[in-house]
Coordinates of C-alpha atoms in Angstrom, one line a residue:
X1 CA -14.6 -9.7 4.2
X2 CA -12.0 -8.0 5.8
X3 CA -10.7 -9.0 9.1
X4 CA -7.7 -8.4 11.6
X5 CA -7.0 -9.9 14.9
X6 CA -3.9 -8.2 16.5
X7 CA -2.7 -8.7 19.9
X8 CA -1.8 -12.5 19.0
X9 CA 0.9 -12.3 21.6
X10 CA 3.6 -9.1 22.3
X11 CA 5.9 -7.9 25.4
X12 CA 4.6 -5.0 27.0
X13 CA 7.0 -1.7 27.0
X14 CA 10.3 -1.7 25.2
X15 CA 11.9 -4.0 22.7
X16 CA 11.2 -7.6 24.4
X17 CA 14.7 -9.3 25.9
X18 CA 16.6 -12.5 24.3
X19 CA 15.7 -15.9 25.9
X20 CA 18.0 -16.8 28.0
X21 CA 20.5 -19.5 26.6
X22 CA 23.4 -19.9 24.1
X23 CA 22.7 -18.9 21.0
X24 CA 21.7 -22.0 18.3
X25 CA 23.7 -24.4 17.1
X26 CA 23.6 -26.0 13.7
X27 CA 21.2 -28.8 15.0
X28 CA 19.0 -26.7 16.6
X29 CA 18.0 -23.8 14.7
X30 CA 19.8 -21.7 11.9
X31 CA 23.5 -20.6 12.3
X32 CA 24.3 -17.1 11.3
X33 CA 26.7 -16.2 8.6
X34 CA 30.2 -14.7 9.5
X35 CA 29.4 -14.5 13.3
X36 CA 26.7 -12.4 15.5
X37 CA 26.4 -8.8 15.8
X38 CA 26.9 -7.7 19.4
X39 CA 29.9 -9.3 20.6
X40 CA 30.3 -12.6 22.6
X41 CA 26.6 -15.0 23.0
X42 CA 25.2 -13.0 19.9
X43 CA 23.7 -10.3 21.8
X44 CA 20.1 -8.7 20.2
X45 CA 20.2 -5.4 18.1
X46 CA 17.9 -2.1 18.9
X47 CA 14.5 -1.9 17.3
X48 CA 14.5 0.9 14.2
X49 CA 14.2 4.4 15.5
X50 CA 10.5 5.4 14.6
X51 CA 9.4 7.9 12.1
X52 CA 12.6 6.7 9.7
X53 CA 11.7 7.5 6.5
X54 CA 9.3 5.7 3.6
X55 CA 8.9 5.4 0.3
X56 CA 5.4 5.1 -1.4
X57 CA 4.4 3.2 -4.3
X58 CA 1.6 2.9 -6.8
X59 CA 0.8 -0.2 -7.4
X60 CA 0.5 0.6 -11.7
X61 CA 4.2 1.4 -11.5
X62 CA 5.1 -1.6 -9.9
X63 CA 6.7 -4.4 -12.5
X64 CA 8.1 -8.1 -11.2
X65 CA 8.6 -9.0 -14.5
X66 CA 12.2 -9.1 -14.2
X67 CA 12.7 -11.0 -10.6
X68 CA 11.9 -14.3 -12.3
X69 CA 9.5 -15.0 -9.9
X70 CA 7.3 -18.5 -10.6
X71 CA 4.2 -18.4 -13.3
X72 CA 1.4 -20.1 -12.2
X73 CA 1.1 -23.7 -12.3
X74 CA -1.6 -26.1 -12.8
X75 CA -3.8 -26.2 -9.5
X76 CA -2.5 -29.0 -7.1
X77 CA -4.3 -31.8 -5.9
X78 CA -6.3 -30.7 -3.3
X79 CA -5.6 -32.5 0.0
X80 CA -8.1 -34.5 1.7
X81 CA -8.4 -32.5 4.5
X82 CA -9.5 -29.5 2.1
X83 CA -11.4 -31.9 -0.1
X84 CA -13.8 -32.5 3.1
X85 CA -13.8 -29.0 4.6
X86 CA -17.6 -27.2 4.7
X87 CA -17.1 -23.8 4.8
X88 CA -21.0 -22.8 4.7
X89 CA -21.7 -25.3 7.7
X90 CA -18.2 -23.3 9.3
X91 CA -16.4 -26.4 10.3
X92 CA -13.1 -28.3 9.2
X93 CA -14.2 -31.6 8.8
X94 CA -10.8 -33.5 8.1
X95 CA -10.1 -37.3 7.3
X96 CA -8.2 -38.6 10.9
X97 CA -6.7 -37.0 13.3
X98 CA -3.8 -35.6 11.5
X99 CA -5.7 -34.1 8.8
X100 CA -5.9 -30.0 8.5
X101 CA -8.1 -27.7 7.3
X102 CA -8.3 -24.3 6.7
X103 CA -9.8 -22.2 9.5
X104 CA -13.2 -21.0 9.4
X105 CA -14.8 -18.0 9.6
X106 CA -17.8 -19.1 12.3
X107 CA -20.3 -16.8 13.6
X108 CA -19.3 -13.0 12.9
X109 CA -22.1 -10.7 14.6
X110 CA -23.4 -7.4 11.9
X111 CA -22.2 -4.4 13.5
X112 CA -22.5 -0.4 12.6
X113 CA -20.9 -0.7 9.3
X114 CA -22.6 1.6 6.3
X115 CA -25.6 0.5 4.5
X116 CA -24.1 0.3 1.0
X117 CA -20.9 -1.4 2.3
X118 CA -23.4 -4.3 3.7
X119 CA -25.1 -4.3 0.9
X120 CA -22.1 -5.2 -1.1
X121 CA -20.7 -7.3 1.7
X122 CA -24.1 -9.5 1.4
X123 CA -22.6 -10.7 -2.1
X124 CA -19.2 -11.4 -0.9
X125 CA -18.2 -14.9 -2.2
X126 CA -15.8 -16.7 0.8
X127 CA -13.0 -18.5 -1.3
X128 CA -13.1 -22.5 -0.5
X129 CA -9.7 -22.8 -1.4
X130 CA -9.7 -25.4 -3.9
X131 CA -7.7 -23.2 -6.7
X132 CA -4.3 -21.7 -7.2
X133 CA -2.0 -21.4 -4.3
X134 CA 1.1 -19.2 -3.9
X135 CA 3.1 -18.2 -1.0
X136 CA 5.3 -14.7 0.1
X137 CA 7.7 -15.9 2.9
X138 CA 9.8 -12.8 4.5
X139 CA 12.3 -13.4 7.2
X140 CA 14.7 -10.6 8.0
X141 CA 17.5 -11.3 10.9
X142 CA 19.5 -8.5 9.9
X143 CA 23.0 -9.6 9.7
X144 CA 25.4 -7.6 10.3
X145 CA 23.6 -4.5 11.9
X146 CA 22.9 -2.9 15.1
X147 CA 19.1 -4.3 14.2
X148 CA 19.7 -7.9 14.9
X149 CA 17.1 -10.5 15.2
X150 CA 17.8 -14.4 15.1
X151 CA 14.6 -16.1 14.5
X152 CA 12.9 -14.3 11.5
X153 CA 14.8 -16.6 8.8
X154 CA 13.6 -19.9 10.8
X155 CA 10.0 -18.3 10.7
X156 CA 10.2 -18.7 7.3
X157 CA 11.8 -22.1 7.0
X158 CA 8.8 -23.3 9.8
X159 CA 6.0 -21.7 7.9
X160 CA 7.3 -23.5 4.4
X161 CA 7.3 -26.8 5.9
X162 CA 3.5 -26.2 7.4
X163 CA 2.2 -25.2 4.7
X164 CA 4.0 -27.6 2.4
X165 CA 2.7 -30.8 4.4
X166 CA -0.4 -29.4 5.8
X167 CA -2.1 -27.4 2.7
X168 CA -1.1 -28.2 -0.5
X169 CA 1.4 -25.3 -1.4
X170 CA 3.9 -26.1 -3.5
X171 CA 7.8 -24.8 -3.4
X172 CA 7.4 -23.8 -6.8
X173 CA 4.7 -21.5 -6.2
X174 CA 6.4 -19.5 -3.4
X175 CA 8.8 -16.9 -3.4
X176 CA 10.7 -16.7 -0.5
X177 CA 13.2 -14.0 0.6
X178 CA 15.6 -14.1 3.4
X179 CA 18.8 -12.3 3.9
X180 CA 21.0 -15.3 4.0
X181 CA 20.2 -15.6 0.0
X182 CA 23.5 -13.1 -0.3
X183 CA 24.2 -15.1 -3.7
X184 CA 20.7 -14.5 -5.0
X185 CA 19.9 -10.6 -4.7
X186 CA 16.3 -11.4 -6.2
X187 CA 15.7 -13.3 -3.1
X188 CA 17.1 -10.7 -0.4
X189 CA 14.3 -9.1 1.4
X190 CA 15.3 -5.7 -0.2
X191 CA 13.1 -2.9 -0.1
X192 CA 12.5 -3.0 -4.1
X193 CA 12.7 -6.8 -4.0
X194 CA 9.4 -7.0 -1.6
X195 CA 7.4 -4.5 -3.0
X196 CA 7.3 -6.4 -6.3
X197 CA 6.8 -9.6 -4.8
X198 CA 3.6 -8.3 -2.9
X199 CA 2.4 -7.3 -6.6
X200 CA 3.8 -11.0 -7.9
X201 CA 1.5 -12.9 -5.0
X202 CA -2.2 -11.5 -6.0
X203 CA -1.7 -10.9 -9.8
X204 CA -3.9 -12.6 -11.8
X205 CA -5.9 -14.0 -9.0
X206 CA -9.4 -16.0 -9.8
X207 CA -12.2 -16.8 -7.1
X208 CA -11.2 -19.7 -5.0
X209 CA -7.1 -19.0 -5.0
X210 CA -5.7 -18.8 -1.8
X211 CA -2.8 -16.7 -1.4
X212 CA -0.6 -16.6 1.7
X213 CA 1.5 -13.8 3.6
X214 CA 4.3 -14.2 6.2
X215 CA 6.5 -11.5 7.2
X216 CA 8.9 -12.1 10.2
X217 CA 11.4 -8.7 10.8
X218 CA 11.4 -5.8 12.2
X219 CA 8.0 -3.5 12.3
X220 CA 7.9 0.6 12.9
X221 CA 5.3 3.4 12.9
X222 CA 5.9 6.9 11.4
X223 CA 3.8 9.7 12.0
X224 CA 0.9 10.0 9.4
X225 CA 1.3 12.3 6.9
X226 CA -2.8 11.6 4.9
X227 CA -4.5 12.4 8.8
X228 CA -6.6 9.0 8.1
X229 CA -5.6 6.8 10.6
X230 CA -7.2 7.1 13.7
X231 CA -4.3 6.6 16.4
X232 CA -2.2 9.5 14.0
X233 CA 0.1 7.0 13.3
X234 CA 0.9 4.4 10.0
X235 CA 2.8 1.1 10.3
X236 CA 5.6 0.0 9.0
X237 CA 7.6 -3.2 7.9
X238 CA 11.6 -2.7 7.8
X239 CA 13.3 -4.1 4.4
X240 CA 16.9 -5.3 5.0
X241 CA 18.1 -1.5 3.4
X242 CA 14.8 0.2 5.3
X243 CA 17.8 2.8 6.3
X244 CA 18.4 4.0 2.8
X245 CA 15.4 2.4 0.7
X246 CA 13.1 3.5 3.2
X247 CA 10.4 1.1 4.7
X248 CA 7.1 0.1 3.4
X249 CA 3.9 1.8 4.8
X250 CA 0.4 -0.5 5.3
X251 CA -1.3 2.2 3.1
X252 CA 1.0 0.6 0.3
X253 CA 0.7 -2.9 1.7
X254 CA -3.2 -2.7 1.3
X255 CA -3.1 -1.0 -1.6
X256 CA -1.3 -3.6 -3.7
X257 CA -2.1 -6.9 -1.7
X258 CA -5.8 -6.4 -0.4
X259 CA -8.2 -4.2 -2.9
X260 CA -6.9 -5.6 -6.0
X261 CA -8.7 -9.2 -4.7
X262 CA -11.3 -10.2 -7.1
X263 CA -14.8 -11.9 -5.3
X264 CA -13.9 -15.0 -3.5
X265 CA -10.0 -15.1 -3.4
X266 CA -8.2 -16.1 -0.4
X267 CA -5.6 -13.9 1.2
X268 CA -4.4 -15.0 4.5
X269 CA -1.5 -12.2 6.5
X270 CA 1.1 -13.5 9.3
X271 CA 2.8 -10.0 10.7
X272 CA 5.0 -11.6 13.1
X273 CA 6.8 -8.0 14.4
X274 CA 6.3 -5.5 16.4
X275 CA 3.6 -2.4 15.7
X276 CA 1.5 -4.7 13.6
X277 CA -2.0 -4.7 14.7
X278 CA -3.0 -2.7 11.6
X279 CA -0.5 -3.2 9.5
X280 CA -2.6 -4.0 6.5
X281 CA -5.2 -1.1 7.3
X282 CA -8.0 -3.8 7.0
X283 CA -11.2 -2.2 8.1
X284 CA -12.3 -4.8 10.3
X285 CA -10.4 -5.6 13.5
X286 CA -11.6 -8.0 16.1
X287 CA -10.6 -9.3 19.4
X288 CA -10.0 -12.8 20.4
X289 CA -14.0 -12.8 21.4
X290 CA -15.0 -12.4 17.8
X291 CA -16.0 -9.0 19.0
X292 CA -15.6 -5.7 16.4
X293 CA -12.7 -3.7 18.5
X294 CA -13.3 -0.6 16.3
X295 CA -16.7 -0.2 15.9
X296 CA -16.7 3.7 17.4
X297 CA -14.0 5.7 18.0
X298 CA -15.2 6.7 21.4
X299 CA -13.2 3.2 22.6
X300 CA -10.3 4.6 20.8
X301 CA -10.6 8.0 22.5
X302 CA -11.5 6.4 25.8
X303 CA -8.7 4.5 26.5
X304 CA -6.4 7.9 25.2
X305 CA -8.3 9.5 28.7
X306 CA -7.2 7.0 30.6
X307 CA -3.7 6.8 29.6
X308 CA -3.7 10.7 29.7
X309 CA -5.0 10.1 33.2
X310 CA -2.2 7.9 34.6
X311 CA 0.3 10.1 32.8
X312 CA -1.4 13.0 35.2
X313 CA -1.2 10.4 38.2
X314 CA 3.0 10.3 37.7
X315 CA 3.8 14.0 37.6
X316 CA 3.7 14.0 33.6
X317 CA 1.9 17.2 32.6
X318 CA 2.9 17.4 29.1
X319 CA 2.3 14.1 28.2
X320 CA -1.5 14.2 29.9
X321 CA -2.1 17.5 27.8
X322 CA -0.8 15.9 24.8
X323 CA -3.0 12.5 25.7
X324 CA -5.8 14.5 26.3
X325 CA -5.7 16.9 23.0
X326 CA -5.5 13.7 21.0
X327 CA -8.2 11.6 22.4
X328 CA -10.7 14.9 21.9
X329 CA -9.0 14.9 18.5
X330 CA -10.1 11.8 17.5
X331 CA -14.3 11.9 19.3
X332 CA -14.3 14.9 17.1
X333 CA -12.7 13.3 14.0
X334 CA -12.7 9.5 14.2
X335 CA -15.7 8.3 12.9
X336 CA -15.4 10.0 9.9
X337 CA -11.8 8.3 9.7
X338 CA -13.1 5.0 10.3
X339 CA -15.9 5.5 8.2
X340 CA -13.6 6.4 5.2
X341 CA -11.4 3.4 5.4
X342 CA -14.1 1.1 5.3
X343 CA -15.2 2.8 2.3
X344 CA -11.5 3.0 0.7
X345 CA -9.6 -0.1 1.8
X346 CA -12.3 -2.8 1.7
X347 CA -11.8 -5.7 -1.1
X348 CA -14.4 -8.5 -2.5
X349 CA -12.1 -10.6 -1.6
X350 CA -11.4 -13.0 1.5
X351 CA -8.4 -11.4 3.9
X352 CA -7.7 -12.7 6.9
X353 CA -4.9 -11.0 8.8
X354 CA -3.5 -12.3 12.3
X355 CA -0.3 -10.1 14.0
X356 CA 2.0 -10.2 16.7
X357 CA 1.1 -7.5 19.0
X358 CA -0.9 -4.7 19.0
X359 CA 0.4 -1.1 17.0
X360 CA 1.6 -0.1 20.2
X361 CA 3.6 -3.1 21.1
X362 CA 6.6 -5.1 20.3
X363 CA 6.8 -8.6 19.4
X364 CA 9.1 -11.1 20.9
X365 CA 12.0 -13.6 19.9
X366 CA 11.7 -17.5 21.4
X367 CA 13.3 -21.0 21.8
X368 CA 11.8 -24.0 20.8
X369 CA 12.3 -27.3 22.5
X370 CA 15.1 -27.9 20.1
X371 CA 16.9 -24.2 20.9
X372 CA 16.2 -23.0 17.7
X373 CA 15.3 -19.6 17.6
X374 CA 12.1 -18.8 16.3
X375 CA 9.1 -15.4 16.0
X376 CA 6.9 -16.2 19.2
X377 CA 3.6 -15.6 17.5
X378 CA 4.4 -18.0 14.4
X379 CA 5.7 -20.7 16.7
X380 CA 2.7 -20.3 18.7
X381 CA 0.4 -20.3 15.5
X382 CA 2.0 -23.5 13.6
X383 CA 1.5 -25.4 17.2
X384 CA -1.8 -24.8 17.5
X385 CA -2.8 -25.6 13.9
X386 CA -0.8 -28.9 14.5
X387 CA -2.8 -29.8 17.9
X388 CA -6.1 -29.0 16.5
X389 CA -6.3 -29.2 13.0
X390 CA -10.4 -27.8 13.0
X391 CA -10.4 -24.6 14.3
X392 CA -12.8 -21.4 13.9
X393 CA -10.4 -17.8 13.3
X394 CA -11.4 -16.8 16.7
X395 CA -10.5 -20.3 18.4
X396 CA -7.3 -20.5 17.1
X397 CA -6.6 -16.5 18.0
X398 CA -7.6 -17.6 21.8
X399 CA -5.6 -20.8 21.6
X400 CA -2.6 -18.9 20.3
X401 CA -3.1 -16.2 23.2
X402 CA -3.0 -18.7 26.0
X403 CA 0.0 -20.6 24.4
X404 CA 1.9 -17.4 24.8
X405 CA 0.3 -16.0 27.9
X406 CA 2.8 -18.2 30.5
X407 CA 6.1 -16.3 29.2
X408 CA 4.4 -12.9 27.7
X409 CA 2.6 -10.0 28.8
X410 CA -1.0 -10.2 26.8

């Protein structure tokens, strides 16, 4: 049960503009260290060059043991709201009006998926989210570098508070890393110090856990070096030393987060950056229908004509050779690529995934009401939650989209 639904919200083109405004003051969002970067009003930074260079992992040779990170706890009291919800009827049904619940899956259609990967899909256990909870929380503004973004660490700060009020988490069962923690380098978002707590956050899961994902920072694409994705490209998160650690790949991010789920754990992903459609190489991704977007890789390759088209239209030879070579590339070779991932990067477990933008987009900064600076998709996300506590995956993905369709390009 592997599922991604990209496109959440994302500016169309180049790395999205600041809001318009002053930047926060202490009342009304988070007030960065030692000044801004960028002269006078705290001007943005430039997005990461792509194809910077990554590191890979194993996920054997990883060890948290030293980052002190929490042991798990006695399982919480399970709020009302969870104590109520029916996930086989696939509805929340809360106590009152204020009550949440986790999402539900609804009605996902079967689609052209291989036999023997249904046939193991058809014992799939979905967690009810009764057991162990623990929370990764990653905000990265980047202080002090030509990469700066202001809302990331209030991201995090948001998404604690949610979760903390809404669904039983406790603070003592996350790990959160921001780069204002300069006195604690365990809890800097450091290359080394993420990597380990991606390991920390699924080890020793057990059917019904629900573990929980937030990143908020910069995302990239580098060029693939395995030839399995589809598009030719891998995605990227940016660690606060990405520029001499290197950054983390979603090969590495599935490998150590998503297959090592046992049957009937919970693992819900927030990508709140740019280039993050597939940035946990889920399987699965569908559209804010409920629709399977890459069932074939004919849609991939047809929407690579038509770009190669338009690039034709405007004088651009080169680049409508180069679309057109790619999109035969991948009707001769993509459904052999999409049939291997589903056979490679699958889990018994329960992943659901929601990004900013699509792996050919860039996500955007906002204001709140109060000024503070916050990740548009995440803001958009916690509001709708908070309006309407019973929502199905795909409801809350289309509510999301039309919260941020006024001020960005969908």
């Amino acid at each position: 049960a592997t599922f991604e639904f990209p496109g959440s919200g994302y500016m169309d083109g180049s790395q999205a503009p600041p809001p318009p405004g002053p930047p926060p003051r202490p009342n009304g969002g988070y007030q960065m260290p030692g000044g801004s970067f960028g002269g006078p009003g705290g001007e943005y930074g430039v997005p990461p060059p792509m194809n910077m260079p990554i590191v890979r992992h194993r996920p054997e040779d990883i060890d948290f043991a030293g980052n002190n990170f929490p042991s798990w706890h006695q399982a919480p009291p399970t709020p009302q709201a969870e104590q109520s919800y029916n996930q086989g009827q696939g509805q929340g049904q809360g106590q009152g009006g204020g009550s949440h619940a986790q999402p539900t899956h609804g009605h996902i259609p079967k689609y052209n998926i291989p036999q023997e990967i249904q046939q193991e899909a058809s014992t799939v256990k979905l967690s009810n989210c009764r057991g162990r909870k623990r929370a990764l929380l990653i905000g990265i503004n980047y202080f002090g570098t030509k990469h700066l973004l202001k809302g990331c660490i209030n991201d995090v700060h948001n998404m604690k508070k949610f979760i903390t009020e809404h669904f039983g988490f406790r603070e003592q069962d996350m790990v959160i890393l921001t780069d204002d923690q300069r006195d604690n380098p365990r809890r800097m978002p450091t290359h080394d110090n993420i990597i380990k707590a991606m390991k920390w956050l699924v080890s020793d899961a057990r059917m019904n856990d629900s573990f929980l994902f937030h990143y908020s920072g910069h995302g990239n694409v580098v060029a693939s070096r395995t030839g399995d994705e589809i598009d030719g490209n891998d995605e990227t998160i940016c660690p606060i030393d990405f520029e001499s650690r290197g950054q983390i790949i979603d090969d590495d991010m599935n490998a150590i987060m998503v297959r090592p789920l046992p049957r009937g754990a919970r693992l819900t992903a927030i990508f709140d950056c740019c280039h993050s459609a597939t940035a946990l190489d889920l399987p699965f991704m569908y559209n804010h229908m409920g629709k399977l977007k890459n069932e074939k890789a004919i849609s991939f390759a047809g929407k690579g004509l038509m770009a190669a088209g338009n690039s034709y239209l405007k004088g651009d030879i080169a680049g409508a050779l180069k679309g057109l070579t790619k999109s035969l590339d991948i009707m001769m070779t993509g459904d052999q690529k999409l049939e291997k991932s589903r056979r490679t990067k699958s889990t018994m477990g329960d992943v659901i995934m929601f990004s900013g933008c699509k792996d050919d987009q860039t996500s955007a900064d906002t204001k709140t009401e109060d000024l503070a600076f916050t990740g548009a998709m995440s803001h958009a996300l916690v509001s709708s939650m908070n309006a309407n506590p019973h929502q199905t995956y795909v409801e809350l993905l289309q509510d999301i989209r039309r919260r941020l369709a006024p001020k960005y390009t969908q």
